[in-house]
PDB file of C-alpha atoms and ligand atoms in Angstrom:
ATOM      1  CA  MET A   1       0.000   0.000   0.000  1.00  0.00           C
ATOM      2  CA  TYR A   2       1.340   3.414  -0.892  1.00  0.00           C
ATOM      3  CA  GLN A   3       1.473   6.526   1.289  1.00  0.00           C
ATOM      4  CA  ILE A   4      -0.357   9.650   0.103  1.00  0.00           C
ATOM      5  CA  ILE A   5       1.818  12.618   1.046  1.00  0.00           C
ATOM      6  CA  ASP A   6      -0.633  15.085   2.567  1.00  0.00           C
ATOM      7  CA  GLY A   7       0.605  18.568   1.602  1.00  0.00           C
ATOM      8  CA  LYS A   8      -2.486  20.214   2.981  1.00  0.00           C
ATOM      9  CA  LYS A   9      -1.910  18.800   6.475  1.00  0.00           C
ATOM     10  CA  ILE A  10       1.852  19.419   6.491  1.00  0.00           C
ATOM     11  CA  SER A  11       1.452  22.986   5.179  1.00  0.00           C
ATOM     12  CA  GLN A  12      -1.123  23.674   7.908  1.00  0.00           C
ATOM     13  CA  GLU A  13       1.325  22.471  10.569  1.00  0.00           C
ATOM     14  CA  ILE A  14       3.999  24.777   9.155  1.00  0.00           C
ATOM     15  CA  LYS A  15       1.627  27.756   9.031  1.00  0.00           C
ATOM     16  CA  ASP A  16       0.685  27.141  12.680  1.00  0.00           C
ATOM     17  CA  GLU A  17       4.370  27.010  13.671  1.00  0.00           C
ATOM     18  CA  LEU A  18       4.998  30.256  11.764  1.00  0.00           C
ATOM     19  CA  LYS A  19       1.996  31.913  13.411  1.00  0.00           C
ATOM     20  CA  GLU A  20       3.579  31.246  16.819  1.00  0.00           C
ATOM     21  CA  LYS A  21       6.939  32.572  15.650  1.00  0.00           C
ATOM     22  CA  VAL A  22       5.335  35.753  14.289  1.00  0.00           C
ATOM     23  CA  ALA A  23       3.475  36.319  17.581  1.00  0.00           C
ATOM     24  CA  LYS A  24       6.827  36.097  19.421  1.00  0.00           C
ATOM     25  CA  LEU A  25       8.481  38.498  16.944  1.00  0.00           C
ATOM     26  CA  LYS A  26       5.625  40.933  17.478  1.00  0.00           C
ATOM     27  CA  GLU A  27       6.163  40.756  21.244  1.00  0.00           C
ATOM     28  CA  GLN A  28       9.726  41.909  20.533  1.00  0.00           C
ATOM     29  CA  GLY A  29       8.301  44.868  18.638  1.00  0.00           C
ATOM     30  CA  LYS A  30       9.111  43.430  15.194  1.00  0.00           C
ATOM     31  CA  ARG A  31       6.609  43.500  12.361  1.00  0.00           C
ATOM     32  CA  ILE A  32       6.590  41.672   9.054  1.00  0.00           C
ATOM     33  CA  ALA A  33       5.231  43.112   5.832  1.00  0.00           C
ATOM     34  CA  LEU A  34       5.071  41.504   2.383  1.00  0.00           C
ATOM     35  CA  ALA A  35       4.410  43.623  -0.701  1.00  0.00           C
ATOM     36  CA  VAL A  36       2.437  41.668  -3.316  1.00  0.00           C
ATOM     37  CA  ILE A  37       2.389  43.129  -6.827  1.00  0.00           C
ATOM     38  CA  GLN A  38       0.061  41.900  -9.558  1.00  0.00           C
ATOM     39  CA  VAL A  39       0.016  43.470 -13.024  1.00  0.00           C
ATOM     40  CA  GLY A  40      -3.129  42.894 -15.093  1.00  0.00           C
ATOM     41  CA  ASN A  41      -5.951  40.556 -14.165  1.00  0.00           C
ATOM     42  CA  ASP A  42      -4.980  37.035 -15.183  1.00  0.00           C
ATOM     43  CA  PRO A  43      -7.603  34.943 -13.318  1.00  0.00           C
ATOM     44  CA  ALA A  44      -5.173  32.178 -12.213  1.00  0.00           C
ATOM     45  CA  SER A  45      -2.724  34.797 -10.871  1.00  0.00           C
ATOM     46  CA  GLY A  46      -5.636  36.449  -9.060  1.00  0.00           C
ATOM     47  CA  VAL A  47      -6.415  33.174  -7.248  1.00  0.00           C
ATOM     48  CA  TYR A  48      -2.746  32.622  -6.290  1.00  0.00           C
ATOM     49  CA  VAL A  49      -2.329  36.209  -5.079  1.00  0.00           C
ATOM     50  CA  ASN A  50      -5.492  35.958  -2.977  1.00  0.00           C
ATOM     51  CA  ASN A  51      -4.300  32.709  -1.399  1.00  0.00           C
ATOM     52  CA  LYS A  52      -0.979  34.364  -0.550  1.00  0.00           C
ATOM     53  CA  LYS A  53      -2.744  37.317   1.085  1.00  0.00           C
ATOM     54  CA  LYS A  54      -5.017  34.956   3.060  1.00  0.00           C
ATOM     55  CA  ALA A  55      -1.990  33.011   4.326  1.00  0.00           C
ATOM     56  CA  CYS A  56      -0.354  36.306   5.401  1.00  0.00           C
ATOM     57  CA  ALA A  57      -3.484  37.275   7.354  1.00  0.00           C
ATOM     58  CA  TYR A  58      -3.621  33.852   9.054  1.00  0.00           C
ATOM     59  CA  ILE A  59       0.006  33.981  10.176  1.00  0.00           C
ATOM     60  CA  GLY A  60       0.027  37.635  11.176  1.00  0.00           C
ATOM     61  CA  ILE A  61       2.071  39.033   8.303  1.00  0.00           C
ATOM     62  CA  GLU A  62       0.914  42.355   6.930  1.00  0.00           C
ATOM     63  CA  SER A  63       0.320  42.200   3.172  1.00  0.00           C
ATOM     64  CA  LEU A  64       0.565  45.360   1.096  1.00  0.00           C
ATOM     65  CA  SER A  65      -1.364  44.859  -2.095  1.00  0.00           C
ATOM     66  CA  TYR A  66      -0.446  46.537  -5.396  1.00  0.00           C
ATOM     67  CA  GLU A  67      -2.931  45.711  -8.137  1.00  0.00           C
ATOM     68  CA  LEU A  68      -1.668  47.481 -11.235  1.00  0.00           C
ATOM     69  CA  PRO A  69      -3.460  47.753 -14.590  1.00  0.00           C
ATOM     70  CA  GLU A  70      -2.391  45.673 -17.623  1.00  0.00           C
ATOM     71  CA  GLU A  71      -1.084  48.863 -19.328  1.00  0.00           C
ATOM     72  CA  THR A  72       1.464  49.550 -16.566  1.00  0.00           C
ATOM     73  CA  THR A  73       4.824  50.266 -18.211  1.00  0.00           C
ATOM     74  CA  GLU A  74       8.050  48.491 -17.347  1.00  0.00           C
ATOM     75  CA  GLU A  75       9.462  51.806 -16.054  1.00  0.00           C
ATOM     76  CA  GLU A  76       6.495  52.276 -13.707  1.00  0.00           C
ATOM     77  CA  LEU A  77       6.810  48.740 -12.341  1.00  0.00           C
ATOM     78  CA  LEU A  78      10.592  49.067 -11.891  1.00  0.00           C
ATOM     79  CA  ALA A  79      10.064  52.396 -10.086  1.00  0.00           C
ATOM     80  CA  LEU A  80       7.604  50.743  -7.678  1.00  0.00           C
ATOM     81  CA  VAL A  81      10.006  47.852  -6.996  1.00  0.00           C
ATOM     82  CA  GLU A  82      12.837  50.315  -6.324  1.00  0.00           C
ATOM     83  CA  LYS A  83      10.628  52.335  -3.974  1.00  0.00           C
ATOM     84  CA  LEU A  84       9.745  49.143  -2.054  1.00  0.00           C
ATOM     85  CA  ASN A  85      13.440  48.145  -1.979  1.00  0.00           C
ATOM     86  CA  ARG A  86      14.179  51.413  -0.130  1.00  0.00           C
ATOM     87  CA  ASP A  87      11.164  51.158   2.195  1.00  0.00           C
ATOM     88  CA  GLU A  88      12.472  49.756   5.490  1.00  0.00           C
ATOM     89  CA  SER A  89       8.971  48.799   6.635  1.00  0.00           C
ATOM     90  CA  VAL A  90       8.733  46.261   3.764  1.00  0.00           C
ATOM     91  CA  ASN A  91      10.479  42.923   4.396  1.00  0.00           C
ATOM     92  CA  GLY A  92       9.508  40.992   1.289  1.00  0.00           C
ATOM     93  CA  ILE A  93       8.574  41.847  -2.303  1.00  0.00           C
ATOM     94  CA  LEU A  94       6.660  39.437  -4.525  1.00  0.00           C
ATOM     95  CA  VAL A  95       5.872  40.202  -8.156  1.00  0.00           C
ATOM     96  CA  GLN A  96       3.339  37.644  -9.373  1.00  0.00           C
ATOM     97  CA  LEU A  97       4.332  35.969 -12.659  1.00  0.00           C
ATOM     98  CA  PRO A  98       3.615  35.873 -15.522  1.00  0.00           C
ATOM     99  CA  LEU A  99       3.852  39.590 -16.319  1.00  0.00           C
ATOM    100  CA  PRO A 100       2.251  41.106 -19.444  1.00  0.00           C
ATOM    101  CA  ALA A 101       4.329  40.509 -22.599  1.00  0.00           C
ATOM    102  CA  HIS A 102       5.543  44.144 -22.862  1.00  0.00           C
ATOM    103  CA  ILE A 103       7.390  43.876 -19.528  1.00  0.00           C
ATOM    104  CA  ASP A 104      10.790  42.160 -19.274  1.00  0.00           C
ATOM    105  CA  GLU A 105      10.203  39.659 -16.463  1.00  0.00           C
ATOM    106  CA  GLU A 106      13.881  38.945 -15.909  1.00  0.00           C
ATOM    107  CA  LYS A 107      14.674  42.658 -15.551  1.00  0.00           C
ATOM    108  CA  VAL A 108      11.944  43.040 -12.919  1.00  0.00           C
ATOM    109  CA  ILE A 109      13.111  39.990 -10.948  1.00  0.00           C
ATOM    110  CA  GLN A 110      16.732  41.175 -10.956  1.00  0.00           C
ATOM    111  CA  THR A 111      15.633  44.634  -9.732  1.00  0.00           C
ATOM    112  CA  ILE A 112      14.105  43.227  -6.528  1.00  0.00           C
ATOM    113  CA  SER A 113      16.623  43.527  -3.681  1.00  0.00           C
ATOM    114  CA  PRO A 114      18.023  40.009  -3.026  1.00  0.00           C
ATOM    115  CA  LYS A 115      17.373  40.672   0.690  1.00  0.00           C
ATOM    116  CA  LYS A 116      13.640  41.086  -0.034  1.00  0.00           C
ATOM    117  CA  ASP A 117      13.366  38.437  -2.774  1.00  0.00           C
ATOM    118  CA  VAL A 118      11.161  35.995  -0.820  1.00  0.00           C
ATOM    119  CA  ASP A 119      10.457  34.067  -4.068  1.00  0.00           C
ATOM    120  CA  GLY A 120      14.180  33.236  -4.297  1.00  0.00           C
ATOM    121  CA  PHE A 121      14.325  34.130  -8.002  1.00  0.00           C
ATOM    122  CA  HIS A 122      17.156  36.709  -7.917  1.00  0.00           C
ATOM    123  CA  MET A 123      20.482  35.540  -9.414  1.00  0.00           C
ATOM    124  CA  GLN A 124      22.246  36.239  -6.131  1.00  0.00           C
ATOM    125  CA  ASN A 125      19.900  33.876  -4.262  1.00  0.00           C
ATOM    126  CA  VAL A 126      20.079  31.204  -6.987  1.00  0.00           C
ATOM    127  CA  GLY A 127      23.886  31.516  -6.937  1.00  0.00           C
ATOM    128  CA  ALA A 128      23.923  31.184  -3.141  1.00  0.00           C
ATOM    129  CA  LEU A 129      21.873  27.985  -3.422  1.00  0.00           C
ATOM    130  CA  CYS A 130      24.336  26.674  -6.011  1.00  0.00           C
ATOM    131  CA  VAL A 131      27.435  27.200  -3.849  1.00  0.00           C
ATOM    132  CA  GLY A 132      25.831  26.450  -0.475  1.00  0.00           C
ATOM    133  CA  GLY A 133      25.534  30.051   0.744  1.00  0.00           C
ATOM    134  CA  LYS A 134      22.731  31.746   2.650  1.00  0.00           C
ATOM    135  CA  GLY A 135      19.786  33.147   0.724  1.00  0.00           C
ATOM    136  CA  PHE A 136      16.143  32.723  -0.167  1.00  0.00           C
ATOM    137  CA  VAL A 137      15.224  29.472  -1.926  1.00  0.00           C
ATOM    138  CA  SER A 138      12.449  29.131  -4.511  1.00  0.00           C
ATOM    139  CA  CYS A 139       9.263  28.165  -2.663  1.00  0.00           C
ATOM    140  CA  THR A 140       7.989  25.146  -4.644  1.00  0.00           C
ATOM    141  CA  PRO A 141      11.249  23.131  -4.542  1.00  0.00           C
ATOM    142  CA  LEU A 142      11.805  24.107  -0.908  1.00  0.00           C
ATOM    143  CA  GLY A 143       8.257  22.893  -0.193  1.00  0.00           C
ATOM    144  CA  ILE A 144       9.031  19.552  -1.851  1.00  0.00           C
ATOM    145  CA  ILE A 145      12.164  19.004   0.280  1.00  0.00           C
ATOM    146  CA  THR A 146      10.102  19.858   3.365  1.00  0.00           C
ATOM    147  CA  LEU A 147       7.354  17.401   2.309  1.00  0.00           C
ATOM    148  CA  LEU A 148       9.912  14.619   1.859  1.00  0.00           C
ATOM    149  CA  LYS A 149      11.610  15.320   5.194  1.00  0.00           C
ATOM    150  CA  ARG A 150       8.381  15.590   7.173  1.00  0.00           C
ATOM    151  CA  SER A 151       7.123  12.367   5.570  1.00  0.00           C
ATOM    152  CA  GLY A 152      10.228  10.522   6.779  1.00  0.00           C
ATOM    153  CA  ILE A 153      11.621  10.002   3.265  1.00  0.00           C
ATOM    154  CA  GLU A 154      15.430   9.872   3.153  1.00  0.00           C
ATOM    155  CA  ILE A 155      17.095  11.774   0.285  1.00  0.00           C
ATOM    156  CA  ALA A 156      20.803  11.144   0.963  1.00  0.00           C
ATOM    157  CA  GLY A 157      22.224   8.529  -1.385  1.00  0.00           C
ATOM    158  CA  LYS A 158      18.955   8.154  -3.317  1.00  0.00           C
ATOM    159  CA  ARG A 159      18.683   8.355  -7.098  1.00  0.00           C
ATOM    160  CA  CYS A 160      16.638  11.494  -7.733  1.00  0.00           C
ATOM    161  CA  VAL A 161      15.291  12.335 -11.191  1.00  0.00           C
ATOM    162  CA  VAL A 162      13.789  15.757 -11.911  1.00  0.00           C
ATOM    163  CA  MET A 163      11.623  16.062 -15.026  1.00  0.00           C
ATOM    164  CA  GLY A 164      11.716  19.731 -16.097  1.00  0.00           C
ATOM    165  CA  ARG A 165      14.422  22.400 -15.977  1.00  0.00           C
ATOM    166  CA  SER A 166      12.564  25.665 -15.332  1.00  0.00           C
ATOM    167  CA  ASN A 167      14.204  28.427 -13.297  1.00  0.00           C
ATOM    168  CA  ILE A 168      11.339  28.326 -10.780  1.00  0.00           C
ATOM    169  CA  VAL A 169      11.149  24.559 -10.165  1.00  0.00           C
ATOM    170  CA  GLY A 170      13.397  22.136 -12.081  1.00  0.00           C
ATOM    171  CA  LYS A 171      16.779  23.843 -11.678  1.00  0.00           C
ATOM    172  CA  PRO A 172      16.480  24.847  -8.003  1.00  0.00           C
ATOM    173  CA  MET A 173      14.912  21.426  -7.284  1.00  0.00           C
ATOM    174  CA  SER A 174      17.960  19.645  -8.664  1.00  0.00           C
ATOM    175  CA  LEU A 175      20.286  21.881  -6.607  1.00  0.00           C
ATOM    176  CA  LEU A 176      18.307  21.283  -3.409  1.00  0.00           C
ATOM    177  CA  LEU A 177      18.255  17.494  -3.896  1.00  0.00           C
ATOM    178  CA  LEU A 178      22.006  17.645  -4.483  1.00  0.00           C
ATOM    179  CA  ARG A 179      22.424  19.711  -1.292  1.00  0.00           C
ATOM    180  CA  GLU A 180      20.584  16.888   0.512  1.00  0.00           C
ATOM    181  CA  ASN A 181      23.124  14.421  -0.913  1.00  0.00           C
ATOM    182  CA  GLY A 182      20.846  12.865  -3.513  1.00  0.00           C
ATOM    183  CA  THR A 183      22.297  11.584  -6.805  1.00  0.00           C
ATOM    184  CA  VAL A 184      20.523  13.870  -9.233  1.00  0.00           C
ATOM    185  CA  THR A 185      19.625  13.621 -12.932  1.00  0.00           C
ATOM    186  CA  VAL A 186      17.618  16.293 -14.780  1.00  0.00           C
ATOM    187  CA  CYS A 187      15.454  15.312 -17.783  1.00  0.00           C
ATOM    188  CA  HIS A 188      13.944  17.806 -20.230  1.00  0.00           C
ATOM    189  CA  SER A 189      12.291  18.084 -23.621  1.00  0.00           C
ATOM    190  CA  LYS A 190      15.479  17.086 -25.480  1.00  0.00           C
ATOM    191  CA  THR A 191      16.266  14.084 -23.266  1.00  0.00           C
ATOM    192  CA  GLN A 192      16.510  10.793 -25.162  1.00  0.00           C
ATOM    193  CA  ASP A 193      15.172   7.532 -23.733  1.00  0.00           C
ATOM    194  CA  MET A 194      13.491   9.440 -20.915  1.00  0.00           C
ATOM    195  CA  LYS A 195      11.777   6.370 -19.442  1.00  0.00           C
ATOM    196  CA  GLU A 196      15.083   4.534 -19.068  1.00  0.00           C
ATOM    197  CA  ILE A 197      16.231   7.372 -16.828  1.00  0.00           C
ATOM    198  CA  THR A 198      13.023   7.995 -14.888  1.00  0.00           C
ATOM    199  CA  ARG A 199      12.643   4.257 -14.191  1.00  0.00           C
ATOM    200  CA  GLN A 200      15.900   4.402 -12.202  1.00  0.00           C
ATOM    201  CA  ALA A 201      14.531   7.048  -9.837  1.00  0.00           C
ATOM    202  CA  ASP A 202      13.991   6.340  -6.154  1.00  0.00           C
ATOM    203  CA  ILE A 203      12.540   9.864  -5.994  1.00  0.00           C
ATOM    204  CA  LEU A 204      10.888  11.221  -9.155  1.00  0.00           C
ATOM    205  CA  VAL A 205       9.902  14.913  -9.264  1.00  0.00           C
ATOM    206  CA  VAL A 206       7.673  15.796 -12.215  1.00  0.00           C
ATOM    207  CA  ALA A 207       7.459  19.456 -13.272  1.00  0.00           C
ATOM    208  CA  ILE A 208       6.853  19.489 -17.012  1.00  0.00           C
ATOM    209  CA  GLY A 209       3.487  21.229 -17.279  1.00  0.00           C
ATOM    210  CA  LYS A 210       1.719  18.445 -19.240  1.00  0.00           C
ATOM    211  CA  PRO A 211      -1.506  16.996 -17.839  1.00  0.00           C
ATOM    212  CA  LYS A 212      -1.281  13.279 -16.853  1.00  0.00           C
ATOM    213  CA  PHE A 213       1.897  12.882 -18.958  1.00  0.00           C
ATOM    214  CA  VAL A 214       3.605  10.435 -16.617  1.00  0.00           C
ATOM    215  CA  ASP A 215       2.033   6.979 -16.456  1.00  0.00           C
ATOM    216  CA  GLU A 216       3.233   3.778 -14.748  1.00  0.00           C
ATOM    217  CA  THR A 217       5.724   3.041 -17.538  1.00  0.00           C
ATOM    218  CA  TYR A 218       7.910   5.952 -16.309  1.00  0.00           C
ATOM    219  CA  VAL A 219       8.073   4.757 -12.710  1.00  0.00           C
ATOM    220  CA  LYS A 220      10.106   2.128 -10.868  1.00  0.00           C
ATOM    221  CA  GLU A 221       8.131  -0.113  -8.522  1.00  0.00           C
ATOM    222  CA  GLY A 222       8.237   1.434  -5.019  1.00  0.00           C
ATOM    223  CA  ALA A 223       9.479   4.882  -6.094  1.00  0.00           C
ATOM    224  CA  VAL A 224       8.435   8.153  -4.414  1.00  0.00           C
ATOM    225  CA  VAL A 225       6.618  10.381  -6.919  1.00  0.00           C
ATOM    226  CA  ILE A 226       6.205  14.152  -6.481  1.00  0.00           C
ATOM    227  CA  ASP A 227       3.796  15.893  -8.865  1.00  0.00           C
ATOM    228  CA  VAL A 228       4.277  19.647  -9.346  1.00  0.00           C
ATOM    229  CA  GLY A 229       1.737  20.105 -12.180  1.00  0.00           C
ATOM    230  CA  ILE A 230      -1.744  21.527 -11.831  1.00  0.00           C
ATOM    231  CA  HIS A 231      -4.229  21.429 -14.717  1.00  0.00           C
ATOM    232  CA  ARG A 232      -7.884  20.815 -15.441  1.00  0.00           C
ATOM    233  CA  ASP A 233      -8.688  17.573 -17.279  1.00  0.00           C
ATOM    234  CA  ALA A 234     -11.428  16.973 -19.882  1.00  0.00           C
ATOM    235  CA  GLN A 235     -13.984  16.644 -17.034  1.00  0.00           C
ATOM    236  CA  ASN A 236     -12.816  20.000 -15.594  1.00  0.00           C
ATOM    237  CA  LYS A 237     -11.316  18.143 -12.620  1.00  0.00           C
ATOM    238  CA  LEU A 238      -7.930  19.230 -11.226  1.00  0.00           C
ATOM    239  CA  CYS A 239      -5.082  16.906 -12.184  1.00  0.00           C
ATOM    240  CA  GLY A 240      -1.284  16.933 -12.195  1.00  0.00           C
ATOM    241  CA  ASP A 241       1.527  16.033 -14.608  1.00  0.00           C
ATOM    242  CA  VAL A 242       1.206  12.480 -13.271  1.00  0.00           C
ATOM    243  CA  ASP A 243      -1.682  10.129 -14.040  1.00  0.00           C
ATOM    244  CA  PHE A 244      -2.394   9.450 -10.358  1.00  0.00           C
ATOM    245  CA  GLU A 245      -4.741   6.459 -10.812  1.00  0.00           C
ATOM    246  CA  LYS A 246      -2.256   4.581 -13.001  1.00  0.00           C
ATOM    247  CA  VAL A 247       0.913   5.529 -11.118  1.00  0.00           C
ATOM    248  CA  ALA A 248      -0.038   5.514  -7.412  1.00  0.00           C
ATOM    249  CA  PRO A 249      -0.323   1.688  -6.992  1.00  0.00           C
ATOM    250  CA  HIS A 250       3.275   1.311  -8.202  1.00  0.00           C
ATOM    251  CA  THR A 251       4.762   3.847  -5.756  1.00  0.00           C
ATOM    252  CA  SER A 252       5.689   3.747  -2.077  1.00  0.00           C
ATOM    253  CA  ALA A 253       4.544   7.376  -1.677  1.00  0.00           C
ATOM    254  CA  ILE A 254       2.974   9.987  -3.959  1.00  0.00           C
ATOM    255  CA  THR A 255       1.641  13.548  -3.750  1.00  0.00           C
ATOM    256  CA  PRO A 256      -1.978  14.100  -4.834  1.00  0.00           C
ATOM    257  CA  VAL A 257      -3.235  17.025  -6.954  1.00  0.00           C
ATOM    258  CA  PRO A 258      -4.735  19.066  -5.423  1.00  0.00           C
ATOM    259  CA  GLY A 259      -3.474  18.909  -1.838  1.00  0.00           C
ATOM    260  CA  GLY A 260       0.151  17.892  -2.462  1.00  0.00           C
ATOM    261  CA  VAL A 261       2.835  20.327  -3.561  1.00  0.00           C
ATOM    262  CA  GLY A 262       0.531  23.357  -4.112  1.00  0.00           C
ATOM    263  CA  PRO A 263      -0.216  24.265  -0.484  1.00  0.00           C
ATOM    264  CA  MET A 264       3.466  23.834   0.398  1.00  0.00           C
ATOM    265  CA  THR A 265       4.518  26.605  -1.999  1.00  0.00           C
ATOM    266  CA  ILE A 266       2.541  29.184  -0.027  1.00  0.00           C
ATOM    267  CA  ALA A 267       3.713  27.798   3.330  1.00  0.00           C
ATOM    268  CA  MET A 268       7.336  28.197   2.148  1.00  0.00           C
ATOM    269  CA  LEU A 269       6.661  31.744   0.949  1.00  0.00           C
ATOM    270  CA  MET A 270       5.414  32.520   4.467  1.00  0.00           C
ATOM    271  CA  ASN A 271       8.488  30.768   5.888  1.00  0.00           C
ATOM    272  CA  ASN A 272      10.760  32.940   3.711  1.00  0.00           C
ATOM    273  CA  CYS A 273       8.930  36.098   4.865  1.00  0.00           C
ATOM    274  CA  VAL A 274       9.414  35.154   8.516  1.00  0.00           C
ATOM    275  CA  SER A 275      13.092  34.286   8.022  1.00  0.00           C
ATOM    276  CA  SER A 276      13.635  37.651   6.297  1.00  0.00           C
ATOM    277  CA  VAL A 277      12.878  39.240   9.675  1.00  0.00           C
ATOM    278  CA  GLU A 278      14.593  36.630  11.867  1.00  0.00           C
TER     279      GLU A 278
HETATM  280  N1  GUN B   1       3.744  32.378 -10.774  1.00  0.00           N
HETATM  281  C1  GUN B   1       3.686  31.020 -10.683  1.00  0.00           C
HETATM  282  N2  GUN B   1       4.376  30.581  -9.622  1.00  0.00           N
HETATM  283  C2  GUN B   1       4.891  31.679  -9.026  1.00  0.00           C
HETATM  284  C3  GUN B   1       5.707  31.871  -7.861  1.00  0.00           C
HETATM  285  O1  GUN B   1       6.119  30.945  -7.163  1.00  0.00           O
HETATM  286  N3  GUN B   1       6.019  33.173  -7.568  1.00  0.00           N
HETATM  287  C4  GUN B   1       5.601  34.213  -8.330  1.00  0.00           C
HETATM  288  N4  GUN B   1       5.977  35.438  -7.975  1.00  0.00           N
HETATM  289  N5  GUN B   1       4.851  34.063  -9.410  1.00  0.00           N
HETATM  290  C5  GUN B   1       4.502  32.806  -9.742  1.00  0.00           C
END
């Protein structure tokens, strides 16, 4: 029988621990504020931003909301980020992605002060992760490491395969698994004989953005499978990059969608906000 890794439960535990920490920080006269910037009104981004603000309210973090129109220019957005960089009452800055096509996303990310980059996207933070320095770590991969650890799954010495090489998930995921002493392989769209590689994985992390792409033929019997995808299937039901029904019986542990990796991303964002003050 396989274990379902309950991200909802684990993220709730983390949020409750953070709530206590924030109360203690407040007793010491410290406050925590996160600036959340959304440009345009992409409905999915709207849902994510709202969930982030709700989590802030629950934990006791002040959220400063900047909802800018679609026509906002790159200069205007950069000016706001620079103003928030200088504002000592703001601890974290989050610019929700994707940005409208006329704005250079990379330029905006690199303008956020690395000390306030709670998303962990700035080159300085990614570099720190690469060489084992201190810095913010991208929330989804950090959430996955936390899920594995809190579920009692050992990473050291394990064969870890990451499907996907995005800057937000795949790349930092591979670096984090390496930091935990996993033996890491990264697969991507140009990888040949993908199944031969994924079938060697003790821990398989799937972040390719294709609904139900991974079936049981990709997975070794008894592997741990982590599904980062979130999509709607033909029946309008939420599903991941992994075909859960087909894959789960062959695993020792698997994350569901929804209720697996998703809630952990927000818990880690809150964790990064709190550590920016600590
Ligand atoms: N869009 C999708 N995921 C993320 C994330 O983790 N952070 C931000 N800022 N935008 C996103």
